[in-house]
mmCIF file of C-alpha atoms in Angstrom:
data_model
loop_
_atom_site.group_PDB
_atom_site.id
_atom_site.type_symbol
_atom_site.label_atom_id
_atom_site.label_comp_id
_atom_site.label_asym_id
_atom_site.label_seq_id
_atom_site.Cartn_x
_atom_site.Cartn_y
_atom_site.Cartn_z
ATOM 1 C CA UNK A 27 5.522 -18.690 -21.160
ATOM 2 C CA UNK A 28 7.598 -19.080 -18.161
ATOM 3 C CA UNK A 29 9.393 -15.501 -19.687
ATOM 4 C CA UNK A 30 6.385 -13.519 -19.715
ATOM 5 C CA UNK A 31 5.463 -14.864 -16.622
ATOM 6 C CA UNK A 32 8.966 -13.372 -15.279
ATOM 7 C CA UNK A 33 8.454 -10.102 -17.215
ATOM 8 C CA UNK A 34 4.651 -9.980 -15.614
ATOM 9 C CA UNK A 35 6.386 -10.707 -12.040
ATOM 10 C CA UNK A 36 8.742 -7.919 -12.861
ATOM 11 C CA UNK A 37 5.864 -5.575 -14.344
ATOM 12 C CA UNK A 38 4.043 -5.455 -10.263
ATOM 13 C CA UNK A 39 6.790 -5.767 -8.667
ATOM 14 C CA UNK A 40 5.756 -8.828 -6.996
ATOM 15 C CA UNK A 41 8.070 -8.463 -3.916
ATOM 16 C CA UNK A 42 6.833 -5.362 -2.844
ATOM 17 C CA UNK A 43 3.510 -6.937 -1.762
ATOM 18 C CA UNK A 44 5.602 -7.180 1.075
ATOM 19 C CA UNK A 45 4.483 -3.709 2.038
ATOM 20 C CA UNK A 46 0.684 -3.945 2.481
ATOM 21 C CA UNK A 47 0.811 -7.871 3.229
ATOM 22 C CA UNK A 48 2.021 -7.477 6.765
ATOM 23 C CA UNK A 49 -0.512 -4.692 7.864
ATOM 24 C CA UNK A 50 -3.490 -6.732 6.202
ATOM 25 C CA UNK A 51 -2.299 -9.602 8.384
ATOM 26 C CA UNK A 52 -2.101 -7.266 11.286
ATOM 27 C CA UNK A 53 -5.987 -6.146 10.701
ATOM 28 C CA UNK A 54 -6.622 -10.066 10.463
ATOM 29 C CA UNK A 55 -5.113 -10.591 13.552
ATOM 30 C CA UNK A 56 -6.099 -8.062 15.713
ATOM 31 C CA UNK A 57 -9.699 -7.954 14.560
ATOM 32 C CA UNK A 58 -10.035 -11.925 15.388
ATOM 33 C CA UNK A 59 -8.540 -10.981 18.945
ATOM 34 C CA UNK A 60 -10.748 -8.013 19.205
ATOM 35 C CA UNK A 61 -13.966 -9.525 18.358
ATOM 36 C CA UNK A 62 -13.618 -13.230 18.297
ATOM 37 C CA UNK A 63 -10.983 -13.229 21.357
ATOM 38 C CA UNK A 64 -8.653 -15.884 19.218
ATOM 39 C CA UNK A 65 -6.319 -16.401 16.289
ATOM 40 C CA UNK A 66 -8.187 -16.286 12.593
ATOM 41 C CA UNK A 67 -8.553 -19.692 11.096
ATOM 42 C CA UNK A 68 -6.138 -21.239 9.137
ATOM 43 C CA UNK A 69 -8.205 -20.575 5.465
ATOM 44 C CA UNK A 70 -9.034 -17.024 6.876
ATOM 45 C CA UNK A 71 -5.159 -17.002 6.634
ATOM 46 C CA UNK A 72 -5.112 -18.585 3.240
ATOM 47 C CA UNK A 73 -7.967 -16.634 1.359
ATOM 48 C CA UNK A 74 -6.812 -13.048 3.066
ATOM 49 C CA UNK A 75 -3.629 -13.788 1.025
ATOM 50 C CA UNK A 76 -4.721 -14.909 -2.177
ATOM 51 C CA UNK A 77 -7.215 -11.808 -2.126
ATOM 52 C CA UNK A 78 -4.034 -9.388 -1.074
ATOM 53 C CA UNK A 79 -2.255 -10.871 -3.695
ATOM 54 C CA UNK A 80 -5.179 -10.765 -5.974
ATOM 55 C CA UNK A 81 -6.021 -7.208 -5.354
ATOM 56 C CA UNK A 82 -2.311 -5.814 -5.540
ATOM 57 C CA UNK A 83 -1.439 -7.048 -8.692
ATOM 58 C CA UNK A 84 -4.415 -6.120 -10.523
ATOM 59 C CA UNK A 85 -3.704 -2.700 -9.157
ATOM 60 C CA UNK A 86 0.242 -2.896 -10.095
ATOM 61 C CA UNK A 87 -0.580 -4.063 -13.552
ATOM 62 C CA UNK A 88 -3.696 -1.564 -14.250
ATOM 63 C CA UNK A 89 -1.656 1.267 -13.275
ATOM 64 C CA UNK A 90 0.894 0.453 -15.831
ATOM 65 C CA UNK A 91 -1.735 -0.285 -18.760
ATOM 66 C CA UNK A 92 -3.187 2.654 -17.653
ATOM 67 C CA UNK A 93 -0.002 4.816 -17.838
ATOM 68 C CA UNK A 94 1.403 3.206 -20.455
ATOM 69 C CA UNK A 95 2.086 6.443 -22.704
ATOM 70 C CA UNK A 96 3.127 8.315 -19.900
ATOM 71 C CA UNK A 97 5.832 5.859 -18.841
ATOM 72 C CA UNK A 98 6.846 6.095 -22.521
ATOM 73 C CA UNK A 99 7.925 9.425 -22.849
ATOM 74 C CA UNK A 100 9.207 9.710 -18.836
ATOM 75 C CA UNK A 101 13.173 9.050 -19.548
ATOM 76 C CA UNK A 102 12.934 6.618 -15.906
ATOM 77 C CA UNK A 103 10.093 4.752 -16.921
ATOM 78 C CA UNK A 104 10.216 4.242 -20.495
ATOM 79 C CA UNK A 105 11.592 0.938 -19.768
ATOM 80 C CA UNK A 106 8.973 -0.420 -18.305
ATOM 81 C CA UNK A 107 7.086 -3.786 -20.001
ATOM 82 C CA UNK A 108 4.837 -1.610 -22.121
ATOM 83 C CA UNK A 109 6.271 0.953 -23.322
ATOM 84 C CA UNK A 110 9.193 -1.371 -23.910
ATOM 85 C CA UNK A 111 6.996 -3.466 -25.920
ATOM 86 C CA UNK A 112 7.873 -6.551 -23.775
ATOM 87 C CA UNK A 113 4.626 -6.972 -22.879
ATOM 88 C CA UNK A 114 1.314 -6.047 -25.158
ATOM 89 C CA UNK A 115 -1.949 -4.703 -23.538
ATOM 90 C CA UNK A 116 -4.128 -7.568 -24.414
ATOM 91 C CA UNK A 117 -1.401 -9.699 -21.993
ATOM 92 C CA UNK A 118 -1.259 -6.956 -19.208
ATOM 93 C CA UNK A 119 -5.464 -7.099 -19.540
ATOM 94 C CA UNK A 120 -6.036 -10.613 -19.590
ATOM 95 C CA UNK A 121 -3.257 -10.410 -16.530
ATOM 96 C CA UNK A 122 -5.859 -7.930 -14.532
ATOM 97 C CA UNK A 123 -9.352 -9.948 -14.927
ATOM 98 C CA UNK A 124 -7.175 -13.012 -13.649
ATOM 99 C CA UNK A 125 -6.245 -10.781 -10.576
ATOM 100 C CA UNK A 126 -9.188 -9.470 -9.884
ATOM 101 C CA UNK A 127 -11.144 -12.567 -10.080
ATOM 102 C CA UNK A 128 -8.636 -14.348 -7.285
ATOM 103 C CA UNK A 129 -9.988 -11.091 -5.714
ATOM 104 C CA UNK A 130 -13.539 -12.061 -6.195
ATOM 105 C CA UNK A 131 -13.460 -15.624 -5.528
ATOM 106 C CA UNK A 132 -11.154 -14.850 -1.967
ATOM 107 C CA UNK A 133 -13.628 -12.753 -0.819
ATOM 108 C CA UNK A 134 -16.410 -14.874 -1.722
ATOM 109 C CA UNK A 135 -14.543 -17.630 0.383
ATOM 110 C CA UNK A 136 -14.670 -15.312 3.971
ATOM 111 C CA UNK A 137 -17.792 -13.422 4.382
ATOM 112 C CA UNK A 138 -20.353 -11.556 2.926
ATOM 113 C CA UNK A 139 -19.255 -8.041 4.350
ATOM 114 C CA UNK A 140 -15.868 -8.625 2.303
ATOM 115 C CA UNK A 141 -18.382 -9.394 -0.955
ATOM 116 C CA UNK A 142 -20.194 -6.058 0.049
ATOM 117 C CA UNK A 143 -17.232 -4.227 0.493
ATOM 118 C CA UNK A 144 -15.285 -5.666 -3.164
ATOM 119 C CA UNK A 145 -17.514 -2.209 -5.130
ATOM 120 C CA UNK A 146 -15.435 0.007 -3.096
ATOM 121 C CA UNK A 147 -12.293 -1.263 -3.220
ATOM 122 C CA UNK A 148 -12.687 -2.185 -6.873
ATOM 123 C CA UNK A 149 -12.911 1.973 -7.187
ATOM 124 C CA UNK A 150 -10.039 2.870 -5.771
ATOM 125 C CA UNK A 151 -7.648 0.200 -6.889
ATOM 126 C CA UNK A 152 -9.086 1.680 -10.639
ATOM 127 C CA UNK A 153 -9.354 5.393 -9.490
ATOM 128 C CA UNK A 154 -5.502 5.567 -8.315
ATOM 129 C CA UNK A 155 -3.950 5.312 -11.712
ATOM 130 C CA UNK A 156 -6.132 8.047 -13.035
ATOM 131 C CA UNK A 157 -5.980 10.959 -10.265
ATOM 132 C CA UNK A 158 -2.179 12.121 -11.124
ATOM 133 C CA UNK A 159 -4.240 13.511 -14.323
ATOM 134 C CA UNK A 160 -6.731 15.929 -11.832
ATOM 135 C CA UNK A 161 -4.905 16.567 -8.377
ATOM 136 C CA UNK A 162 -1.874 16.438 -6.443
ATOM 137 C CA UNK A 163 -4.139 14.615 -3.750
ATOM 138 C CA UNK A 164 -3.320 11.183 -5.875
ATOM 139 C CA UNK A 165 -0.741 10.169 -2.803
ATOM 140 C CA UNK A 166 -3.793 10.508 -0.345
ATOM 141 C CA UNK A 167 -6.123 8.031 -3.296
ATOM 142 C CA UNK A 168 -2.914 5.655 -3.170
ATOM 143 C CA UNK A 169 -3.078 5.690 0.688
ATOM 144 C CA UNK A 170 -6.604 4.984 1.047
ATOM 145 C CA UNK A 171 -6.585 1.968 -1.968
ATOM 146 C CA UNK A 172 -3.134 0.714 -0.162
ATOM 147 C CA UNK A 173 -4.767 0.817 3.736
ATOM 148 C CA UNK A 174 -8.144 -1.362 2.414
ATOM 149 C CA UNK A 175 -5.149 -4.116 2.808
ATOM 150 C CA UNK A 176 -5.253 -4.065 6.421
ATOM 151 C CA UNK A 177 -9.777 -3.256 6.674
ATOM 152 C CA UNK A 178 -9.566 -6.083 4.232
ATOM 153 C CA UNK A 179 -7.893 -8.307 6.448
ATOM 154 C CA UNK A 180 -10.250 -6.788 9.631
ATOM 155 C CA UNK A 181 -13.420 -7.842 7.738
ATOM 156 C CA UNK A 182 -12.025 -11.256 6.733
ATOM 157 C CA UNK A 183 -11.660 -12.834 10.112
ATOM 158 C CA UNK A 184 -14.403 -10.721 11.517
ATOM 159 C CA UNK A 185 -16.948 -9.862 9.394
ATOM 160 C CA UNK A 186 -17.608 -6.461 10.991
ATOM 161 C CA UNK A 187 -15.971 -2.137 11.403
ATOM 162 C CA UNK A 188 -14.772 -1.100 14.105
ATOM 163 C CA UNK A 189 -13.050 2.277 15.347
ATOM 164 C CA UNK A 190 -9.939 -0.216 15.830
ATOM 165 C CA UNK A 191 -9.737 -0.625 12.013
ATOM 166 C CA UNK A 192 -10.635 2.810 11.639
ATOM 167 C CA UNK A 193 -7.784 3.946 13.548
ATOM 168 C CA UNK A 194 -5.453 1.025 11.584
ATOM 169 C CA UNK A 195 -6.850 2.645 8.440
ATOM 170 C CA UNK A 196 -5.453 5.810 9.163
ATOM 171 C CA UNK A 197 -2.604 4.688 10.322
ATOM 172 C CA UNK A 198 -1.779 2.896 7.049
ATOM 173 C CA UNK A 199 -2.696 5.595 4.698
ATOM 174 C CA UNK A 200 -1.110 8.498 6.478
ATOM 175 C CA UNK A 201 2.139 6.150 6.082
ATOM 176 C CA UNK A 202 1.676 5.286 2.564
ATOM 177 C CA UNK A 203 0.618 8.762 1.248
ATOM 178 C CA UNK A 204 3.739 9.925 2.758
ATOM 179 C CA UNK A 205 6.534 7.329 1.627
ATOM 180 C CA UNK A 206 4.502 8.078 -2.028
ATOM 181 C CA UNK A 207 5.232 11.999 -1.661
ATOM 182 C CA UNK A 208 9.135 11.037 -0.890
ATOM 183 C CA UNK A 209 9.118 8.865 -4.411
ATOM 184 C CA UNK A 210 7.403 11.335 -6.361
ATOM 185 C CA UNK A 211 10.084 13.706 -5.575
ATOM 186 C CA UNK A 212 12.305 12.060 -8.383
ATOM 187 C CA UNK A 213 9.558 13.028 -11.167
ATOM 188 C CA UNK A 214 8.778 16.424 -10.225
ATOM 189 C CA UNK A 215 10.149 18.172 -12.575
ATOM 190 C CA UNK A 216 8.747 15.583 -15.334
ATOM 191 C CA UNK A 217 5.190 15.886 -14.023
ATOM 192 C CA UNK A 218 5.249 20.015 -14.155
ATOM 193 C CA UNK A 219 6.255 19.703 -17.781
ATOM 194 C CA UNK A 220 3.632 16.687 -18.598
ATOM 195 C CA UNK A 221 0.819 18.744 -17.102
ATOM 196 C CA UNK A 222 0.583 15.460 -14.738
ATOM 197 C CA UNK A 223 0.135 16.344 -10.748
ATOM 198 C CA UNK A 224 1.802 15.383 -7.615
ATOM 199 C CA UNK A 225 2.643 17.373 -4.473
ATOM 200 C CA UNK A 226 6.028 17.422 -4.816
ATOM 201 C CA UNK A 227 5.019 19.012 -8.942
ATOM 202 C CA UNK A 228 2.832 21.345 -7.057
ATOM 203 C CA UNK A 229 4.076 22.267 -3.865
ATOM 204 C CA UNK A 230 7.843 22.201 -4.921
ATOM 205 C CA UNK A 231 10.088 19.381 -3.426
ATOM 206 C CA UNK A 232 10.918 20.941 -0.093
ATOM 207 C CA UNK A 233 7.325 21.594 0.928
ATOM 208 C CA UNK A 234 6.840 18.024 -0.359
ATOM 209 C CA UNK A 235 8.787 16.766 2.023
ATOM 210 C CA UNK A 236 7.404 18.642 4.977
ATOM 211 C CA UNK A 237 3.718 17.291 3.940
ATOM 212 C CA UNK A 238 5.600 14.173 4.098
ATOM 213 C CA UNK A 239 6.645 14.458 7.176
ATOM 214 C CA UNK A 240 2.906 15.524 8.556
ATOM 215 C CA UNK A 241 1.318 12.467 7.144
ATOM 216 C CA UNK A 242 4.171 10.151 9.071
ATOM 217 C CA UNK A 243 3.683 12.363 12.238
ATOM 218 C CA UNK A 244 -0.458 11.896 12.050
ATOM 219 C CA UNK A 245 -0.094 7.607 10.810
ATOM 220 C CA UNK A 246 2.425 7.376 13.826
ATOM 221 C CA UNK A 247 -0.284 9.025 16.053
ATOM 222 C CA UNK A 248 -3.196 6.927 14.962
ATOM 223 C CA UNK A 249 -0.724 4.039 15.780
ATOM 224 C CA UNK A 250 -0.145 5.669 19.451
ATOM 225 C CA UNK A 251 -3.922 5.825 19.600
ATOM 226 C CA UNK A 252 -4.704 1.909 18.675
ATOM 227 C CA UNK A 253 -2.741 1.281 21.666
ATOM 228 C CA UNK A 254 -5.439 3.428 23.993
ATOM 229 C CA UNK A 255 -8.153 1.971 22.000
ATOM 230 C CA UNK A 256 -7.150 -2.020 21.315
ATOM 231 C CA UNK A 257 -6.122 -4.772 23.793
ATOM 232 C CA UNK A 258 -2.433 -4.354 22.617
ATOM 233 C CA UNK A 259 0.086 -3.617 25.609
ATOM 234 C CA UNK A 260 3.862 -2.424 25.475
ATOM 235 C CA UNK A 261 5.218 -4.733 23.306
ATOM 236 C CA UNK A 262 3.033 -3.688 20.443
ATOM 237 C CA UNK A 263 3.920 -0.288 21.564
ATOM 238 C CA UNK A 264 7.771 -1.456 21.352
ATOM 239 C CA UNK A 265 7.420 -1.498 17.712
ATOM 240 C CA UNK A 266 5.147 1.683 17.378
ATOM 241 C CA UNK A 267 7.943 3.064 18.721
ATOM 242 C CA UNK A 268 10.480 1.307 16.070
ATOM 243 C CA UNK A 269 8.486 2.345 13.016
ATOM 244 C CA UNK A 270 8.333 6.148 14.241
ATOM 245 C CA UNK A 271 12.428 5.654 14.322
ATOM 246 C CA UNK A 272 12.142 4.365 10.955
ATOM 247 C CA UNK A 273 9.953 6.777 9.544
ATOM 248 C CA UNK A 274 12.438 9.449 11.356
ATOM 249 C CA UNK A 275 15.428 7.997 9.516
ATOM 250 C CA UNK A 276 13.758 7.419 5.862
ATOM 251 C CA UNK A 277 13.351 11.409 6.020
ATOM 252 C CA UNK A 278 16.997 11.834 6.804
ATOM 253 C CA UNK A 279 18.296 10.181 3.897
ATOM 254 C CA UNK A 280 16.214 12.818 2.023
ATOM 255 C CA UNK A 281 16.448 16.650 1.142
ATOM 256 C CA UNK A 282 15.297 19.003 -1.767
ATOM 257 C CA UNK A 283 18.906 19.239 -2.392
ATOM 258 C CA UNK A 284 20.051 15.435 -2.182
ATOM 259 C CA UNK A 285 17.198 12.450 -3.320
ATOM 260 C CA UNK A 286 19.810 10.046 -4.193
ATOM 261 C CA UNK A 287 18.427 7.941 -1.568
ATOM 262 C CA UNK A 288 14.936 7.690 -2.399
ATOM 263 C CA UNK A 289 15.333 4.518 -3.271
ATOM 264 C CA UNK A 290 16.483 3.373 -0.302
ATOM 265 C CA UNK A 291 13.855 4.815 1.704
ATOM 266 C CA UNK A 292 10.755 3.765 -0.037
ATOM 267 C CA UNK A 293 11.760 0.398 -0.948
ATOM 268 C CA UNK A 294 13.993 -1.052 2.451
ATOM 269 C CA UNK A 295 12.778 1.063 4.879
ATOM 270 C CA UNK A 296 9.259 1.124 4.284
ATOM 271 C CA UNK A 297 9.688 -3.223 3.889
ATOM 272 C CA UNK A 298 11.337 -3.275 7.292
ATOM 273 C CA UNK A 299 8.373 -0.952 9.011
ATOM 274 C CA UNK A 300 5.296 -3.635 7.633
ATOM 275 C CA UNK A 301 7.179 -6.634 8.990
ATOM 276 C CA UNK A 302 8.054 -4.571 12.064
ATOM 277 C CA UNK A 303 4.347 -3.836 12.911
ATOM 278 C CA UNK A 304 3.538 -7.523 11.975
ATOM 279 C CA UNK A 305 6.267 -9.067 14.287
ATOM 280 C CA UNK A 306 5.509 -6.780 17.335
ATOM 281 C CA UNK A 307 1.595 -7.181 17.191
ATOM 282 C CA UNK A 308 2.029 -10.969 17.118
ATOM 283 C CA UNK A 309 4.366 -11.176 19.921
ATOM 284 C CA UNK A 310 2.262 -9.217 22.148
ATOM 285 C CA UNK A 311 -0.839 -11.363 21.588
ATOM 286 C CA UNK A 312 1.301 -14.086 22.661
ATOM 287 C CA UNK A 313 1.713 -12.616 26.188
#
């Protein structure tokens, strides 16, 4: 049990919620001080978590029943639980309704906008792992389903929208559409053969990385905006400021001629951007 339970961990990579955790904490926290003019409650804390948690992995683990077959024939992902036969489908199933209804019950535990909302976000976490079939705009689908994360965390302490989130939205998917483009680059000659689509299949991989770069240079605007728009002063600014450097640098360890670093940019850099937002959004609420 305690195997499978390793192999399952493995499956979602389970340490990589570290990438929408941070900004869904960041929503929490600045749409408590925006509308409520304090921190969010200790359980807000708790059940914003257990829903992140909830929703990612039922995500992670859909999109790999869902791809199973073509994971089996690509040569970097045949190894994957699945295809592997490490793991059967019934598991990986049985391993999604428990997700999703930590989902459920989370959001049942903060308000009824986040009960409201669980239809739409339900879609997309199910519509991601399907759109690589019809359009190269999947990285924009995967953007939009990662950046609920930090609406989600808006409407748990709040209970309300605002142009704030809005703004936070963007900001979020703009960033994750683009790190997405940079690690699709590795399959894109896979995809063209597999009749599967991606920008970087579509567009070739050095216009893929110049849409990359667009989507960073928009998400780091809407970031510059929530400053104009929030009650967030220059230290939150500060680390606007660091994440544009690090979204500067992840593109220079990139080129259509050299992607041995993809790697390093999508999983470390875009791990130390989250926890950068996080930290400086914090500290400046503390002034």
């Amino acid at each position: 049990m305690i195997k499978k339970i390793k192999i399952i961990l493995e499956m979602i990579k389970f340490e990589h919620t570290i990438f929408a955790l941070p900004f869904a904490f960041l929503g929490a926290v600045l749409g408590s001080f925006v509308i409520h003019g304090t921190w969010p409650e200790p359980m807000q804390w708790v059940w914003i978590t257990l829903a992140m948690v909830g929703a990612r992995s039922a995500a992670m683990a859909l999109n790999r029943l869902i791809d199973a077959a073509i994971d089996k024939k690509n040569p970097r992902t045949k190894e994957r639980a699945i295809p592997a036969g490490l793991l059967s489908k019934i598991e990986v199933l049985a391993f999604i309704i428990l997700s999703f209804a930590l989902l459920f019950f989370s959001a049942f535990q903060l308000n009824m906008l986040a009960v409201y909302l669980l239809p739409v976000a339900v879609f997309f976490l199910v519509l991601y792992s399907y759109t690589k079939r019809f359009t190269w705009a999947c990285h924009l689908v995967l953007g939009i389903t990662i950046a609920i994360a930090p609406l989600g965390g808006w409407v748990g302490t709040t209970g309300t929208l605002t142009w704030d989130a809005v703004l936070l939205f963007l900001a979020v998917a703009l960033w994750t559409a683009g790190f997405d483009v940079i690690y699709a680059t590795q399959d894109a000659e896979y995809d063209k053969n597999a009749g599967l689509y991606s920008i970087p299949s579509y567009f070739g991989i050095a216009k893929a990385l110049l849409i990359a770069k667009g989507f960073h240079i928009v998400s780091f605007l809407a970031l510059v905006a929530l400053f104009f728009t929030s009650p967030l002063g220059w230290i939150y600014f500060v680390g606007v400021l660091i994440a544009g450097a690090i979204m500067v640098y992840e593109h220079s360890l990139v080129s259509a001629d050299d992607l041995s670093k993809v790697d390093v940019a999508f999983f470390t850099m875009n791990g130390i951007l989250s926890i950068v937002m996080l930290v400086f959004t914090i500290g400046d609420l503390l002034r």
